[in-house]
CSV table of C-alpha atoms in Angstrom, one decimal:
chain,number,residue,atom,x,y,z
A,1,UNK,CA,0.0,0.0,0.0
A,2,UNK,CA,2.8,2.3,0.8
A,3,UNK,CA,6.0,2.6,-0.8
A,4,UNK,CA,7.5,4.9,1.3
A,5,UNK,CA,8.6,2.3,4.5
A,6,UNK,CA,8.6,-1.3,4.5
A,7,UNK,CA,8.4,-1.0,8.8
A,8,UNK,CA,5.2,1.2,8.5
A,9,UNK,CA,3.7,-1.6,5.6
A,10,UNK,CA,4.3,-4.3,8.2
A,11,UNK,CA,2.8,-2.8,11.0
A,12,UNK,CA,-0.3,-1.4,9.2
A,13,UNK,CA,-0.7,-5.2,8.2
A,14,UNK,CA,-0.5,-6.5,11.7
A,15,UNK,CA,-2.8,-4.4,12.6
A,16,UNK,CA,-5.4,-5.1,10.4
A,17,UNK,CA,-5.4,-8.5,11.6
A,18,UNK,CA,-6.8,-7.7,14.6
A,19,UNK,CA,-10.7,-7.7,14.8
A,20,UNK,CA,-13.2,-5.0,14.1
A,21,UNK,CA,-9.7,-2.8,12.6
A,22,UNK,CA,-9.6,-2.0,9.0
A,23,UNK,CA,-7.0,-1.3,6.4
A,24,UNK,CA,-7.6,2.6,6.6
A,25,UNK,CA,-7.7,2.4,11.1
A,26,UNK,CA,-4.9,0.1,10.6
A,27,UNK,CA,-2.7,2.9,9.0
A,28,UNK,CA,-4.0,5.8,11.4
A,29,UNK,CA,-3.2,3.9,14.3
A,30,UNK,CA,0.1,3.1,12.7
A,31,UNK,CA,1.4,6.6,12.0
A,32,UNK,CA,-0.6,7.5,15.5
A,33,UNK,CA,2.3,5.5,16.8
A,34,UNK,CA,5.0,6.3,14.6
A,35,UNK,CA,4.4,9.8,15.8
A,36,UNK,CA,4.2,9.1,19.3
A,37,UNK,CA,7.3,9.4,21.8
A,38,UNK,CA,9.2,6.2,21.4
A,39,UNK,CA,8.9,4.8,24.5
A,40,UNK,CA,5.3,4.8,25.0
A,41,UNK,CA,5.0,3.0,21.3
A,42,UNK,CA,7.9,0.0,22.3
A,43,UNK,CA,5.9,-0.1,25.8
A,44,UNK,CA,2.7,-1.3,23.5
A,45,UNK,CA,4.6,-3.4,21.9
A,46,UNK,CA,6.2,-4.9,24.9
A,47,UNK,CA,3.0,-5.1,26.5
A,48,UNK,CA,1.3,-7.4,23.6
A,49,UNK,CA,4.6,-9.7,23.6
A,50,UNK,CA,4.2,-9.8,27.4
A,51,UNK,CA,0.3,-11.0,26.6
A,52,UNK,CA,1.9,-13.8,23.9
A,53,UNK,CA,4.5,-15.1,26.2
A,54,UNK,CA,3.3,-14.4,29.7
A,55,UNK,CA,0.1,-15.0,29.9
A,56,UNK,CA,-1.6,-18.3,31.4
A,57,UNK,CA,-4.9,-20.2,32.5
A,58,UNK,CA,-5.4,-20.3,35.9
A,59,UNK,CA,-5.6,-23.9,36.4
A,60,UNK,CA,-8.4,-23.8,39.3
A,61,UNK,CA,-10.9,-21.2,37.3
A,62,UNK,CA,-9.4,-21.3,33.8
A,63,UNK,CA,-9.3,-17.6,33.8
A,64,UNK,CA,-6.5,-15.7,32.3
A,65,UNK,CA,-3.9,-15.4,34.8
A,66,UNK,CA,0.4,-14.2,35.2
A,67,UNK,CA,0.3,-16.8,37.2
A,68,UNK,CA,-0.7,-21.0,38.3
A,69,UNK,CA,-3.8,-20.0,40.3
A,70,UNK,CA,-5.1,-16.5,39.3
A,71,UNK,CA,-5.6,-13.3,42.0
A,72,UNK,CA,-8.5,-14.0,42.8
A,73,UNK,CA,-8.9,-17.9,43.2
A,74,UNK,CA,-5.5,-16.8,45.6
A,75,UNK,CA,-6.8,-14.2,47.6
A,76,UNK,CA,-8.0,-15.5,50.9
A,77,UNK,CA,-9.6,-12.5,51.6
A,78,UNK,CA,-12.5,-13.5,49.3
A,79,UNK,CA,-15.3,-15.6,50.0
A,80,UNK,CA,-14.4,-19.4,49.4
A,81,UNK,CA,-18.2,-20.5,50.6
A,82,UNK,CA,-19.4,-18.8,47.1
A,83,UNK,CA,-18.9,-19.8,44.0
A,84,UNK,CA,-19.8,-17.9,40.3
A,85,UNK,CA,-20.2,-20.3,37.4
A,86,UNK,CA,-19.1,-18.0,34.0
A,87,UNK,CA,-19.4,-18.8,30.2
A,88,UNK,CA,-16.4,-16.9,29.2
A,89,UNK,CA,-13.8,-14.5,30.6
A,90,UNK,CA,-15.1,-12.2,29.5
A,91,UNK,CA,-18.4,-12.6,31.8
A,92,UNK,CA,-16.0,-12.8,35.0
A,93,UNK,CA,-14.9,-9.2,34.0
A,94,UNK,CA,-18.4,-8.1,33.6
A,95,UNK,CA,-19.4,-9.6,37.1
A,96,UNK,CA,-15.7,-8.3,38.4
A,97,UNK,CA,-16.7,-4.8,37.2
A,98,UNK,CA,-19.9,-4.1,39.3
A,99,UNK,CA,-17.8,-4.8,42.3
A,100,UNK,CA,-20.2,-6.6,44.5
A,101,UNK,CA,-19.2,-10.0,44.2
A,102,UNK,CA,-16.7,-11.2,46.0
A,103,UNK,CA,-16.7,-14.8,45.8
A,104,UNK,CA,-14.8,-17.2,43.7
A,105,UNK,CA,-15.4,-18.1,40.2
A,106,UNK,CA,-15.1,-21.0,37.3
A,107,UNK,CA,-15.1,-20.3,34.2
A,108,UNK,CA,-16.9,-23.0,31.4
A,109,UNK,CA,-14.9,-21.9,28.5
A,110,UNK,CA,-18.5,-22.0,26.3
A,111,UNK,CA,-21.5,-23.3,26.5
A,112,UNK,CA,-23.4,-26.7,25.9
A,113,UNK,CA,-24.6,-26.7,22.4
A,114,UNK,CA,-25.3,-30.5,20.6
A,115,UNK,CA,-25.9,-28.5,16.9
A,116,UNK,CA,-22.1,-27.2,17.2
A,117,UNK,CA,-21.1,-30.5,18.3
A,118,UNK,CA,-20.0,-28.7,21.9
A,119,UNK,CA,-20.7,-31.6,24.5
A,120,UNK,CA,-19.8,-31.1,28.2
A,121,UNK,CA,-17.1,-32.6,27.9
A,122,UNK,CA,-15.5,-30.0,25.8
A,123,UNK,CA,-15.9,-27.3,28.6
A,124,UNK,CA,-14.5,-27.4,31.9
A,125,UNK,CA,-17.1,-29.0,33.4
A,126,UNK,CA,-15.5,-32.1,34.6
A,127,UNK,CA,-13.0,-29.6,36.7
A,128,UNK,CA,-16.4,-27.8,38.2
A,129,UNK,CA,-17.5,-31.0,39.7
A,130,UNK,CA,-14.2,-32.1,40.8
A,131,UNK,CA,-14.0,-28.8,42.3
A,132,UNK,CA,-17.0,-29.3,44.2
A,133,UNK,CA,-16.6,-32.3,45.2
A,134,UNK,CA,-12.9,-31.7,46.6
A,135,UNK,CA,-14.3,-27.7,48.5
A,136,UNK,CA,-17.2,-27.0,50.8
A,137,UNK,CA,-19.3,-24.3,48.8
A,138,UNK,CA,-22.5,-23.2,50.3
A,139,UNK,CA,-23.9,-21.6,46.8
A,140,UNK,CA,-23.0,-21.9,43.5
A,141,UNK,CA,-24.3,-19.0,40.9
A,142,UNK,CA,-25.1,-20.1,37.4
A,143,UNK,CA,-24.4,-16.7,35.7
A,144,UNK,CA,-24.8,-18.0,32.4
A,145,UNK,CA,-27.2,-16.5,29.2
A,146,UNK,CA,-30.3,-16.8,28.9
A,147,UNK,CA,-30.1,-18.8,25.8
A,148,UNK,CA,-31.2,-22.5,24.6
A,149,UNK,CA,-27.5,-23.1,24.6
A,150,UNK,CA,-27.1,-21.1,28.1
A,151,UNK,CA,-30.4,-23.2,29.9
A,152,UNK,CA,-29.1,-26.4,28.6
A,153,UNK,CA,-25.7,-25.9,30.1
A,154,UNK,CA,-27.1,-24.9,33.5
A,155,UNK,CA,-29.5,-27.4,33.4
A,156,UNK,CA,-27.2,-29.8,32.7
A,157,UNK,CA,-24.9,-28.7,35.8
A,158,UNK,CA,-27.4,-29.0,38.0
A,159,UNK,CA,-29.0,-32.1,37.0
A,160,UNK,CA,-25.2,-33.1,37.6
A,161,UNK,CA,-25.8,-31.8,41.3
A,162,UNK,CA,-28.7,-32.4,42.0
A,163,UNK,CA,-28.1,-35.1,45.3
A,164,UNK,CA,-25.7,-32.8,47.0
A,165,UNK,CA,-25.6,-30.4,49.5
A,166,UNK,CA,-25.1,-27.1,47.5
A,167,UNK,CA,-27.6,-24.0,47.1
A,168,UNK,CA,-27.9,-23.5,43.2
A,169,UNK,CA,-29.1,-20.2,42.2
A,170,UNK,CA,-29.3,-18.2,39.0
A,171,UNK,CA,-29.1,-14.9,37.8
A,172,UNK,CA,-32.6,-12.5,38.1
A,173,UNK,CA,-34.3,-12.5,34.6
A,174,UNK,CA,-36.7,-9.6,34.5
A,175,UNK,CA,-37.1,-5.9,32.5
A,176,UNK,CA,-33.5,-4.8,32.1
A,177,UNK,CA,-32.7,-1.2,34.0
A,178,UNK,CA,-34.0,1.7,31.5
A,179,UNK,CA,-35.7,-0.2,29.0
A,180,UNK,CA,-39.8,0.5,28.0
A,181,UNK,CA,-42.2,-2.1,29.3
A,182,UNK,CA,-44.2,-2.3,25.9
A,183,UNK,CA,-40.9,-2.9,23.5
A,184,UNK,CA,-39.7,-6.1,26.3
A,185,UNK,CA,-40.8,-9.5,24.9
A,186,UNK,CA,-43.4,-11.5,26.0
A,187,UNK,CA,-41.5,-14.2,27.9
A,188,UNK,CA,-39.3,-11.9,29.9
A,189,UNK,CA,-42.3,-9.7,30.6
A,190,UNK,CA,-44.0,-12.7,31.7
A,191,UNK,CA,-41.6,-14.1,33.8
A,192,UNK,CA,-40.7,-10.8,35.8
A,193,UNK,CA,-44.5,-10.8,36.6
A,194,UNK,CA,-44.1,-14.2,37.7
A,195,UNK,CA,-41.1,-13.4,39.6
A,196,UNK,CA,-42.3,-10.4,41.1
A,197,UNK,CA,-40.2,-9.2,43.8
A,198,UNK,CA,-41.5,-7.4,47.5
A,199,UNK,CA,-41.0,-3.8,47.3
A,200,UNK,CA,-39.0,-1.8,47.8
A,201,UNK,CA,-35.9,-3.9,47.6
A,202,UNK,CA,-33.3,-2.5,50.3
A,203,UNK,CA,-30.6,-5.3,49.9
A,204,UNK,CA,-28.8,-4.7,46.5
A,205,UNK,CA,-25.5,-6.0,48.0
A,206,UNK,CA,-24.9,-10.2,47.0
A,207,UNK,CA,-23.1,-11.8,49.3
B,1,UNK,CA,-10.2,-3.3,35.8
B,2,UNK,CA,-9.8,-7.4,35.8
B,3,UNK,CA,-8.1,-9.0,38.7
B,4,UNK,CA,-7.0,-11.9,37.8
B,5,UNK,CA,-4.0,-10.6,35.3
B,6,UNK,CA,-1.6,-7.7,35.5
B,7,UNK,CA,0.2,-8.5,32.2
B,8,UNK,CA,-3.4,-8.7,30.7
B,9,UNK,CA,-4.7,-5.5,32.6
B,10,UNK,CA,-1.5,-3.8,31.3
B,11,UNK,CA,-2.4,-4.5,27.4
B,12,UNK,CA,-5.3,-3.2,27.7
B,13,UNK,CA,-4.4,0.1,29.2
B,14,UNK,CA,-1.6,0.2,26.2
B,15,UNK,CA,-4.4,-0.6,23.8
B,16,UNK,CA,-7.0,2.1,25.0
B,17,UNK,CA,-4.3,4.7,24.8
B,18,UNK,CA,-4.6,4.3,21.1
B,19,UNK,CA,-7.0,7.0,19.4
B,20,UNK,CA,-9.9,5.4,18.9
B,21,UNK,CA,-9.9,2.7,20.9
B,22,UNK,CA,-11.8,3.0,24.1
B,23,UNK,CA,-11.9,0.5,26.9
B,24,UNK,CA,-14.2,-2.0,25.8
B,25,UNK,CA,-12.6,-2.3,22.5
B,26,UNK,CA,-9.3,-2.7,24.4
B,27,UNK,CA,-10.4,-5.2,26.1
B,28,UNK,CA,-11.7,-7.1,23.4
B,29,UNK,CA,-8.6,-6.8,21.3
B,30,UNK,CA,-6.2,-7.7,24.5
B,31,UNK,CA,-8.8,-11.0,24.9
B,32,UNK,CA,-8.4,-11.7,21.3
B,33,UNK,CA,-4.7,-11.5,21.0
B,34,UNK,CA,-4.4,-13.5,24.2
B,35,UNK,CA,-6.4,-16.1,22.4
B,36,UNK,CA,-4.5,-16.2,19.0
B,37,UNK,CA,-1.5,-18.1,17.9
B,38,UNK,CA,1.3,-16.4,20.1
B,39,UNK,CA,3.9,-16.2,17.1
B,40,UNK,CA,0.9,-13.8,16.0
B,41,UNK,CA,1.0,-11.7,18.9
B,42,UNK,CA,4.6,-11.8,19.1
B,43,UNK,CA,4.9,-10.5,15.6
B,44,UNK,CA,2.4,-7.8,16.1
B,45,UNK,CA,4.5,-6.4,18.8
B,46,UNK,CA,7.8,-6.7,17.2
B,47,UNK,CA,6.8,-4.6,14.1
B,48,UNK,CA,5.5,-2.1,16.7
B,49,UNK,CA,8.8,-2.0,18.7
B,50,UNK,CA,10.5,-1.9,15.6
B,51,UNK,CA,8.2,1.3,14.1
B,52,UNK,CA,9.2,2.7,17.0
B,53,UNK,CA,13.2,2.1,16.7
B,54,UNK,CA,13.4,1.7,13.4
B,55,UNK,CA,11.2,4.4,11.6
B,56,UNK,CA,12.8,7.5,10.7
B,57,UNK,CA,12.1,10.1,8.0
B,58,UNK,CA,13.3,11.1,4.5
B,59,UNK,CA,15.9,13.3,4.2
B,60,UNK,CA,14.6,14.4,0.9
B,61,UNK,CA,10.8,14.4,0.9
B,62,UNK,CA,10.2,13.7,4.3
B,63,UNK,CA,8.1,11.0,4.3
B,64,UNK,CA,8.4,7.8,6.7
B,65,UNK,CA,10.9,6.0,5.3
B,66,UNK,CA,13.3,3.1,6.4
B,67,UNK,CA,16.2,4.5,5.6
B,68,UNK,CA,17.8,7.9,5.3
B,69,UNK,CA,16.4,8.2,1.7
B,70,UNK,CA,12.7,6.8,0.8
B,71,UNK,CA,12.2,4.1,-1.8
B,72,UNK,CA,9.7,6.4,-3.8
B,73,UNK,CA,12.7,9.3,-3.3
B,74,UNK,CA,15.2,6.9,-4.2
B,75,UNK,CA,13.8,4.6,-6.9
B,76,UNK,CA,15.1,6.3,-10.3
B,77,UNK,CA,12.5,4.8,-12.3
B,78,UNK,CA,10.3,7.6,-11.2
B,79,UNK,CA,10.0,10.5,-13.3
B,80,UNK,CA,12.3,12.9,-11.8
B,81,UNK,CA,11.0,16.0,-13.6
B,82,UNK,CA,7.9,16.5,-11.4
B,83,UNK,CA,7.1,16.7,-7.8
B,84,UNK,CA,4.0,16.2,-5.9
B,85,UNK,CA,3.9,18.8,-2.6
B,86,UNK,CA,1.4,17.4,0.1
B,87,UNK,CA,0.1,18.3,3.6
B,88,UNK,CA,1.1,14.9,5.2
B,89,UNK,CA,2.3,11.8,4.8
B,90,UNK,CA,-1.1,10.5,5.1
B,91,UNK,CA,-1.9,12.5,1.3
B,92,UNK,CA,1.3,11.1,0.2
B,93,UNK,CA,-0.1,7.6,0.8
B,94,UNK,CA,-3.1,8.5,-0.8
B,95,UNK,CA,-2.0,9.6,-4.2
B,96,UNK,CA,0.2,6.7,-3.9
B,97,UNK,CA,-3.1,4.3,-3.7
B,98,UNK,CA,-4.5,5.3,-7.0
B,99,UNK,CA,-1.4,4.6,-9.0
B,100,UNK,CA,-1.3,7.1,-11.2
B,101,UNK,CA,1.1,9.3,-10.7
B,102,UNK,CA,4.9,8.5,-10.9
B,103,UNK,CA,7.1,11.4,-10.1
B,104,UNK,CA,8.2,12.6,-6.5
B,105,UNK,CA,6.8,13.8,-3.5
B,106,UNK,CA,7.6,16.5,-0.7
B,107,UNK,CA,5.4,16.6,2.3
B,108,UNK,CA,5.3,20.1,3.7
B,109,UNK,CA,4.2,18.7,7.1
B,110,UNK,CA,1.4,20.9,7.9
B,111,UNK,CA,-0.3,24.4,6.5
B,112,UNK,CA,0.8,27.7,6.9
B,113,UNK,CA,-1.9,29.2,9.6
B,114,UNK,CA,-1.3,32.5,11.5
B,115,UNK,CA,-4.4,31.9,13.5
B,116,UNK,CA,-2.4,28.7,14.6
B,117,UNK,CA,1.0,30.7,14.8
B,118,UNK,CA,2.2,28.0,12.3
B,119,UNK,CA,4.2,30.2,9.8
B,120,UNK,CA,6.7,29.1,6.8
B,121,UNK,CA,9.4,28.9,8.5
B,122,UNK,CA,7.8,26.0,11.0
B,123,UNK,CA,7.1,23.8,8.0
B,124,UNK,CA,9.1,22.3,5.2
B,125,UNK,CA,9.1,25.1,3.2
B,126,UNK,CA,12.6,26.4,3.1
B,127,UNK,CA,13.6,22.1,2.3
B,128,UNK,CA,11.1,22.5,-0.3
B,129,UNK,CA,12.7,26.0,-2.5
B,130,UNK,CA,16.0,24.7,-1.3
B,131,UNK,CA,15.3,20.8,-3.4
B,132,UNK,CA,13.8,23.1,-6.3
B,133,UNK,CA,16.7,25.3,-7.1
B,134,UNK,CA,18.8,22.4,-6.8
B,135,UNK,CA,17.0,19.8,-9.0
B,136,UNK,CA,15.4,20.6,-12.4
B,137,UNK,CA,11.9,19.8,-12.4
B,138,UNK,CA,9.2,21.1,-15.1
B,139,UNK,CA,6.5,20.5,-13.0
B,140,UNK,CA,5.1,21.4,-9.4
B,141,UNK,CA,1.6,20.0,-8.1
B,142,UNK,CA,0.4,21.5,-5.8
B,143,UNK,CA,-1.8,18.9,-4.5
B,144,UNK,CA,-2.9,20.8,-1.1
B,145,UNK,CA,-6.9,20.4,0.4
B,146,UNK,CA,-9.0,23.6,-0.1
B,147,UNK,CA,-9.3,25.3,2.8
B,148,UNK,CA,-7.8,28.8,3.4
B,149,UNK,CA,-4.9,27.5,5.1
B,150,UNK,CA,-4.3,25.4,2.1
B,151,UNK,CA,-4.9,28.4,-0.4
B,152,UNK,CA,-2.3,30.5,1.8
B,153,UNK,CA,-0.2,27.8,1.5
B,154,UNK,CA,-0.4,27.2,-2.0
B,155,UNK,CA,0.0,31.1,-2.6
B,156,UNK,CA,2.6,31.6,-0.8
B,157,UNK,CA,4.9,28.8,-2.3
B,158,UNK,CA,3.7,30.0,-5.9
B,159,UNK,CA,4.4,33.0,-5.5
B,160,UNK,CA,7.8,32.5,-4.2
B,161,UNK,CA,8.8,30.7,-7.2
B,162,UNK,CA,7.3,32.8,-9.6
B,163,UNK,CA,10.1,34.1,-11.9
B,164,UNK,CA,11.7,30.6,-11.5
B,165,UNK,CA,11.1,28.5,-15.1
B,166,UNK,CA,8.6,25.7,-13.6
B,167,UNK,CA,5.3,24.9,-14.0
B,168,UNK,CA,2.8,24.8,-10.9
B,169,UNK,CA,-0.4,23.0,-11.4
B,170,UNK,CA,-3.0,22.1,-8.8
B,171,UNK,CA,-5.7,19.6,-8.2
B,172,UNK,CA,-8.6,20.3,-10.2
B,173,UNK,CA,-11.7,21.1,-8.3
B,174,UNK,CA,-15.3,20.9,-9.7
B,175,UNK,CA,-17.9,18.1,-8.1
B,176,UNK,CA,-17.1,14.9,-6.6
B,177,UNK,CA,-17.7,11.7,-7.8
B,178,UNK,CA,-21.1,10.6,-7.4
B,179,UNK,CA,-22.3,13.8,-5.7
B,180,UNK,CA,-26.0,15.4,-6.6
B,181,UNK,CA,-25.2,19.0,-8.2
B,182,UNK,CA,-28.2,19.9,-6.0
B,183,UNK,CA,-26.5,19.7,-2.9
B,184,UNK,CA,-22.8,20.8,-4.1
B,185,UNK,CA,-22.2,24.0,-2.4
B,186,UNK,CA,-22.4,27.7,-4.6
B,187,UNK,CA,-18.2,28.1,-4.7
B,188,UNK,CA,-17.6,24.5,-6.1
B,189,UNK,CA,-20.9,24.5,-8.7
B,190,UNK,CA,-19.5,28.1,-10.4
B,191,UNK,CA,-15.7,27.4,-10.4
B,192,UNK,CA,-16.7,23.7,-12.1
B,193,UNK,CA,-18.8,25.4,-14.4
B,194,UNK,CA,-15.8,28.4,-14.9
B,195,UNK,CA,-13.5,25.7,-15.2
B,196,UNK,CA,-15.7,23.2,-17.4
B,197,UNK,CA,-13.4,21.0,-19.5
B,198,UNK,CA,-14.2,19.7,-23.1
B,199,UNK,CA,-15.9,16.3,-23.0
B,200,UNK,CA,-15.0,13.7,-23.7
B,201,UNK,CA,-11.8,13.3,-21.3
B,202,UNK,CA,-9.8,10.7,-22.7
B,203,UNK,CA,-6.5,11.1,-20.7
B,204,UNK,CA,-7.2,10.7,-17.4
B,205,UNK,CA,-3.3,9.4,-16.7
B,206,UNK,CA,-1.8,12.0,-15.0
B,207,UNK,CA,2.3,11.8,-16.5
């Protein structure tokens, strides 16, 4: 594309790799960079080569972690009696944001889905019951979708559970905050109804 | 943000730094790079360690370049009798994309603006007079955007050179491509219309 530098061609190309970037963000975040003091541009790049080489699974609740078990599943300070059962990462760092949880977590890694050929035991669900099995936890939260794929998989779980000694609960379905009573669908309409909680409602605080 | 990874937290901060690119996005891109083939991630972050080491710009036309003298600058296959003045690098690249002209470039590196305090003297002006007298050219573009910075610009450089034997030329202007004449605004309609040229145009190369 440009014949000017070979160093800005490759790095516009890398960049376009990435998701959601095309060819024309690709070369203004480029020469963003090229015109940006030195260090801060190497410290990018170190950072992303630190993310290739560095990073790992935490191998207790398969999050992303710098080291064998993750922050969290090593603080003590956090509440080992609760546990948070995630689809993806990304979902603990939703849950992690609204800073009120303060238990544990595991994360499936997907979600239970027989027309993608996704089974159970393609998701860390094996290392949820060992888990289980192996700590005392007096709840476990299925935040998971509110999907076919996302009610299979949480079914399944607690199916799975079913005989033990374990509160299961699940995320509130209802009207989402802000949105217009006559645009929600039917079934979530329904089910808040259903699910109608005592007013008002002091204790916004989970654990 | 996430606590379970500094090195991840850390590419994301790097990432949202980037104009553009807020948090969420960062976030996405640090999760997909941590996901990808790490010889991918590595690579992205060695070509922008090396646009930050190994970038510099040409001594001649002052474009990014990877070595003291461009490869446009320096490839003698180009026609050597004309040269393209531009704003940026980024109008450089984009002359360079339709592949039709073939001659040289000098990129000013801004617009003269008073308003701005940016006079001659704080561009590449001086480079520019200094290449002219030096080299023999026939032609000058002037391929600067219409504004009235541009136009100052443009005047101020013509008129410098005006009892030197070249020819300045610059971009025609009349209505876009594909724009309703309706909506064109008065200046552009009556300087197309001044400046109507015979039809059909048969030689749209531009050397």
């Amino acid at each position: 594309m440009n014949q000017t530098s070979k160093i800005l061609e490759e790095a516009v190309n890398s960049f376009s790799s990435l998701p959601g970037i095309g060819r024309k963000t690709a070369m203004r975040l480029a020469l963003h960079l090229a015109g940006l003091d030195k260090n801060k541009s190497i410290e990018l790049g170190q950072s992303i080569i630190r993310l290739a080489e560095g990073l790992m699974t935490c191998k207790s609740c398969f999050a992303y972690s710098d080291t064998e078990l993750c922050a969290i599943c090593s603080d003590e300070k956090r509440d080992q009696s609760i546990i948070c059962v995630v689809e993806s990462i990304r979902d603990l760092f939703a849950i992690e944001e609204i800073q009120s949880y303060r238990g544990r977590y595991h994360v499936l890694g997907g979600l239970i889905s027989p027309i993608d050929g996704i089974g159970p035991e393609k998701l860390n669900i094996t290392e949820l019951f060992d888990k289980l099995s192996a700590n005392k936890y007096k709840e476990m939260i299925l935040a998971i979708r509110p999907t076919i794929e996302g009610d299979t998989t949480a079914y399944y779980i607690s199916k799975h559970l079913s005989n033990q000694d374990i509160k299961i609960s699940m995320l509130a379905r209802g009207v989402s905050f802000g949105s217009e009573l006559e645009y929600a669908d039917e079934l979530t309409l329904s089910r808040s109804l259903l699910n109608r909680t005592p007013y008002p409602v002091h204790d916004n605080q989970l654990t």
